PDB file of C-alpha atoms and ligand atoms in Angstrom:
ATOM      1  CA  UNK A1277      14.228  15.591  23.813  1.00  0.00           C
ATOM      2  CA  UNK A1278      12.778  12.602  21.981  1.00  0.00           C
ATOM      3  CA  UNK A1279      13.805   9.393  23.719  1.00  0.00           C
ATOM      4  CA  UNK A1280      12.025   7.091  21.279  1.00  0.00           C
ATOM      5  CA  UNK A1281      14.345   4.310  20.060  1.00  0.00           C
ATOM      6  CA  UNK A1282      12.867   4.125  16.571  1.00  0.00           C
ATOM      7  CA  UNK A1283      12.859   7.924  16.167  1.00  0.00           C
ATOM      8  CA  UNK A1284      16.575   7.753  16.967  1.00  0.00           C
ATOM      9  CA  UNK A1285      17.046   5.023  14.346  1.00  0.00           C
ATOM     10  CA  UNK A1286      15.020   7.094  11.838  1.00  0.00           C
ATOM     11  CA  UNK A1287      17.227  10.134  12.633  1.00  0.00           C
ATOM     12  CA  UNK A1288      20.361   7.944  12.374  1.00  0.00           C
ATOM     13  CA  UNK A1289      21.371   8.784  15.934  1.00  0.00           C
ATOM     14  CA  UNK A1290      21.430   5.002  16.451  1.00  0.00           C
ATOM     15  CA  UNK A1291      22.925   2.903  13.644  1.00  0.00           C
ATOM     16  CA  UNK A1292      20.943   0.233  11.841  1.00  0.00           C
ATOM     17  CA  UNK A1293      21.216  -1.755   8.643  1.00  0.00           C
ATOM     18  CA  UNK A1294      18.921   0.254   6.392  1.00  0.00           C
ATOM     19  CA  UNK A1295      17.386  -1.621   3.477  1.00  0.00           C
ATOM     20  CA  UNK A1296      15.046   1.091   2.155  1.00  0.00           C
ATOM     21  CA  UNK A1297      14.292   4.744   2.818  1.00  0.00           C
ATOM     22  CA  UNK A1298      12.263   7.619   1.396  1.00  0.00           C
ATOM     23  CA  UNK A1299      10.833  10.888   2.779  1.00  0.00           C
ATOM     24  CA  UNK A1300       8.123   9.057   4.731  1.00  0.00           C
ATOM     25  CA  UNK A1301       9.495   5.704   5.818  1.00  0.00           C
ATOM     26  CA  UNK A1302      12.649   3.893   6.764  1.00  0.00           C
ATOM     27  CA  UNK A1303      13.148   0.124   6.774  1.00  0.00           C
ATOM     28  CA  UNK A1304      15.963  -1.658   8.581  1.00  0.00           C
ATOM     29  CA  UNK A1305      16.929  -5.168   9.633  1.00  0.00           C
ATOM     30  CA  UNK A1306      15.565  -6.348  12.979  1.00  0.00           C
ATOM     31  CA  UNK A1307      18.381  -6.711  15.519  1.00  0.00           C
ATOM     32  CA  UNK A1308      17.008 -10.100  16.591  1.00  0.00           C
ATOM     33  CA  UNK A1309      15.720 -11.734  13.383  1.00  0.00           C
ATOM     34  CA  UNK A1310      12.998 -14.385  13.529  1.00  0.00           C
ATOM     35  CA  UNK A1311      13.346 -15.296   9.843  1.00  0.00           C
ATOM     36  CA  UNK A1312      16.027 -15.021   7.122  1.00  0.00           C
ATOM     37  CA  UNK A1313      14.281 -11.813   6.060  1.00  0.00           C
ATOM     38  CA  UNK A1314      13.128  -9.774   9.070  1.00  0.00           C
ATOM     39  CA  UNK A1315      12.831  -6.101   8.266  1.00  0.00           C
ATOM     40  CA  UNK A1316      11.108  -3.420  10.347  1.00  0.00           C
ATOM     41  CA  UNK A1317       9.285  -0.761   8.346  1.00  0.00           C
ATOM     42  CA  UNK A1318       8.496   2.403  10.295  1.00  0.00           C
ATOM     43  CA  UNK A1319       7.175   5.904   9.633  1.00  0.00           C
ATOM     44  CA  UNK A1320       9.720   8.721   9.955  1.00  0.00           C
ATOM     45  CA  UNK A1321       7.052  10.552  11.974  1.00  0.00           C
ATOM     46  CA  UNK A1322       6.491   9.365  15.548  1.00  0.00           C
ATOM     47  CA  UNK A1323       3.220   7.431  15.800  1.00  0.00           C
ATOM     48  CA  UNK A1324       3.104   5.425  19.024  1.00  0.00           C
ATOM     49  CA  UNK A1325       0.950   2.492  17.933  1.00  0.00           C
ATOM     50  CA  UNK A1326      -1.799   1.329  15.592  1.00  0.00           C
ATOM     51  CA  UNK A1327      -4.202   3.031  18.030  1.00  0.00           C
ATOM     52  CA  UNK A1328      -2.793   6.421  17.050  1.00  0.00           C
ATOM     53  CA  UNK A1329      -3.353   6.235  13.280  1.00  0.00           C
ATOM     54  CA  UNK A1330      -5.741   8.935  12.126  1.00  0.00           C
ATOM     55  CA  UNK A1331      -6.702  11.038   9.105  1.00  0.00           C
ATOM     56  CA  UNK A1332      -3.755  13.388   9.789  1.00  0.00           C
ATOM     57  CA  UNK A1333      -1.040  10.726   9.672  1.00  0.00           C
ATOM     58  CA  UNK A1334      -2.476   7.829   7.648  1.00  0.00           C
ATOM     59  CA  UNK A1335      -0.462   8.843   4.573  1.00  0.00           C
ATOM     60  CA  UNK A1336       2.570   7.425   6.426  1.00  0.00           C
ATOM     61  CA  UNK A1337       0.845   4.064   6.703  1.00  0.00           C
ATOM     62  CA  UNK A1338      -0.015   4.073   2.997  1.00  0.00           C
ATOM     63  CA  UNK A1339       3.638   4.872   2.273  1.00  0.00           C
ATOM     64  CA  UNK A1340       4.708   1.972   4.487  1.00  0.00           C
ATOM     65  CA  UNK A1341       2.683  -0.473   2.394  1.00  0.00           C
ATOM     66  CA  UNK A1342       4.001   1.013  -0.850  1.00  0.00           C
ATOM     67  CA  UNK A1343       7.503   0.478   0.577  1.00  0.00           C
ATOM     68  CA  UNK A1344       6.706  -3.097   1.605  1.00  0.00           C
ATOM     69  CA  UNK A1345       5.779  -3.879  -1.990  1.00  0.00           C
ATOM     70  CA  UNK A1346       9.189  -2.589  -3.133  1.00  0.00           C
ATOM     71  CA  UNK A1347      11.206  -4.169  -0.301  1.00  0.00           C
ATOM     72  CA  UNK A1348       9.588  -7.604  -0.689  1.00  0.00           C
ATOM     73  CA  UNK A1349      10.619  -7.565  -4.358  1.00  0.00           C
ATOM     74  CA  UNK A1350      14.155  -6.408  -3.530  1.00  0.00           C
ATOM     75  CA  UNK A1351      14.481  -9.107  -0.855  1.00  0.00           C
ATOM     76  CA  UNK A1352      13.299 -11.757  -3.326  1.00  0.00           C
ATOM     77  CA  UNK A1353      10.241 -12.839  -1.337  1.00  0.00           C
ATOM     78  CA  UNK A1354       7.383 -11.317  -3.318  1.00  0.00           C
ATOM     79  CA  UNK A1355       6.684 -14.612  -5.087  1.00  0.00           C
ATOM     80  CA  UNK A1356       7.466 -17.073  -2.276  1.00  0.00           C
ATOM     81  CA  UNK A1357       5.428 -15.016   0.186  1.00  0.00           C
ATOM     82  CA  UNK A1358       5.878 -13.128   3.389  1.00  0.00           C
ATOM     83  CA  UNK A1359       4.017 -11.951   6.477  1.00  0.00           C
ATOM     84  CA  UNK A1360       3.411  -8.454   7.844  1.00  0.00           C
ATOM     85  CA  UNK A1361       2.955  -8.201  11.615  1.00  0.00           C
ATOM     86  CA  UNK A1362       2.254  -5.142  13.718  1.00  0.00           C
ATOM     87  CA  UNK A1363       1.969  -5.777  17.429  1.00  0.00           C
ATOM     88  CA  UNK A1364      -0.249  -3.327  19.302  1.00  0.00           C
ATOM     89  CA  UNK A1365      -0.223  -3.056  23.073  1.00  0.00           C
ATOM     90  CA  UNK A1366       0.389  -5.393  25.965  1.00  0.00           C
ATOM     91  CA  UNK A1367      -1.476  -8.505  24.824  1.00  0.00           C
ATOM     92  CA  UNK A1368       0.323  -8.444  21.468  1.00  0.00           C
ATOM     93  CA  UNK A1369       3.664  -7.807  23.234  1.00  0.00           C
ATOM     94  CA  UNK A1370       4.481  -4.498  21.543  1.00  0.00           C
ATOM     95  CA  UNK A1371       7.887  -3.591  22.974  1.00  0.00           C
ATOM     96  CA  UNK A1372       8.725  -0.385  21.082  1.00  0.00           C
ATOM     97  CA  UNK A1373       6.152   2.408  21.193  1.00  0.00           C
ATOM     98  CA  UNK A1374       6.696   3.700  17.676  1.00  0.00           C
ATOM     99  CA  UNK A1375       4.436   1.934  15.220  1.00  0.00           C
ATOM    100  CA  UNK A1376       6.327  -0.648  13.146  1.00  0.00           C
ATOM    101  CA  UNK A1377       5.554  -3.379  10.680  1.00  0.00           C
ATOM    102  CA  UNK A1378       7.587  -6.581  10.742  1.00  0.00           C
ATOM    103  CA  UNK A1379       8.249  -7.984   7.255  1.00  0.00           C
ATOM    104  CA  UNK A1380       9.057 -11.670   7.672  1.00  0.00           C
ATOM    105  CA  UNK A1381       9.984 -14.100   4.932  1.00  0.00           C
ATOM    106  CA  UNK A1382      12.337 -16.537   3.212  1.00  0.00           C
ATOM    107  CA  UNK A1383      11.076 -19.429   5.309  1.00  0.00           C
ATOM    108  CA  UNK A1384       7.794 -21.241   5.819  1.00  0.00           C
ATOM    109  CA  UNK A1385       5.866 -19.420   8.571  1.00  0.00           C
ATOM    110  CA  UNK A1386       3.477 -21.163  10.937  1.00  0.00           C
ATOM    111  CA  UNK A1387      -0.105 -20.101  11.509  1.00  0.00           C
ATOM    112  CA  UNK A1388      -1.642 -19.147  13.863  1.00  0.00           C
ATOM    113  CA  UNK A1389       1.083 -17.212  15.708  1.00  0.00           C
ATOM    114  CA  UNK A1390       1.385 -17.913  19.444  1.00  0.00           C
TER     115      UNK A1390
HETATM  116  P1  LIG B2739       7.709  -5.454  18.831  1.00  0.00           P
HETATM  117  O1  LIG B2739       8.071  -6.496  19.851  1.00  0.00           O
HETATM  118  O2  LIG B2739       7.477  -4.118  19.479  1.00  0.00           O
HETATM  119  O3  LIG B2739       6.641  -5.859  17.883  1.00  0.00           O
HETATM  120  O4  LIG B2739       9.006  -5.320  17.890  1.00  0.00           O
HETATM  121  C1  LIG B2739      10.142  -4.594  18.231  1.00  0.00           C
HETATM  122  C2  LIG B2739      11.276  -5.158  17.414  1.00  0.00           C
HETATM  123  O5  LIG B2739      12.347  -4.242  17.457  1.00  0.00           O
HETATM  124  C3  LIG B2739      11.820  -6.492  17.937  1.00  0.00           C
HETATM  125  O6  LIG B2739      11.688  -7.489  16.923  1.00  0.00           O
HETATM  126  C4  LIG B2739      13.288  -6.185  18.270  1.00  0.00           C
HETATM  127  O7  LIG B2739      14.151  -7.240  17.952  1.00  0.00           O
HETATM  128  C5  LIG B2739      13.559  -4.947  17.447  1.00  0.00           C
HETATM  129  N1  LIG B2739      14.557  -4.059  18.022  1.00  0.00           N
HETATM  130  C6  LIG B2739      14.597  -3.632  19.317  1.00  0.00           C
HETATM  131  N2  LIG B2739      15.635  -2.792  19.481  1.00  0.00           N
HETATM  132  C7  LIG B2739      16.241  -2.678  18.269  1.00  0.00           C
HETATM  133  C8  LIG B2739      17.388  -1.941  17.813  1.00  0.00           C
HETATM  134  O8  LIG B2739      18.049  -1.206  18.550  1.00  0.00           O
HETATM  135  N3  LIG B2739      17.728  -2.083  16.502  1.00  0.00           N
HETATM  136  C9  LIG B2739      17.007  -2.872  15.652  1.00  0.00           C
HETATM  137  N4  LIG B2739      17.450  -2.949  14.389  1.00  0.00           N
HETATM  138  N5  LIG B2739      15.930  -3.575  16.050  1.00  0.00           N
HETATM  139  C10 LIG B2739      15.553  -3.481  17.344  1.00  0.00           C
HETATM  140 ZN1  LIG B2740       9.297   7.467  17.715  1.00  0.00          ZN
END
């Protein structure tokens, strides 16, 4: 039994507001948004973190960035700009162990992050 939260969202066992989906990826609104646009883009295959990307599964990561290009256009932030964040491990405060890319935009974002 897979207890992974984001696998359950990908399988639609847990509801989410889906903004984009194809055979490889699903993108949905973050439950606790940090910006007017805050979408999480995840692979439909379970990959625990950035540390677990390899030659066997890297097509999912390529598909994620293809999707980000589409979603940023659909969300109207491709020209104003946006940020992609993927937290890996304890020091980066990764809280869900299924690799995910935050797409943040529609406001001015500070740099560097905390
Ligand atoms: P992390 O902290 O691991 O980089 O990001 C995890 C993100 O998942 C957080 O921004 C958090 O708000 C979001 N999140 C956690 N649980 C849920 C959920 O059940 N539904 C949705 N849509 N987002 C979630
Ligand atoms: Zn998972």
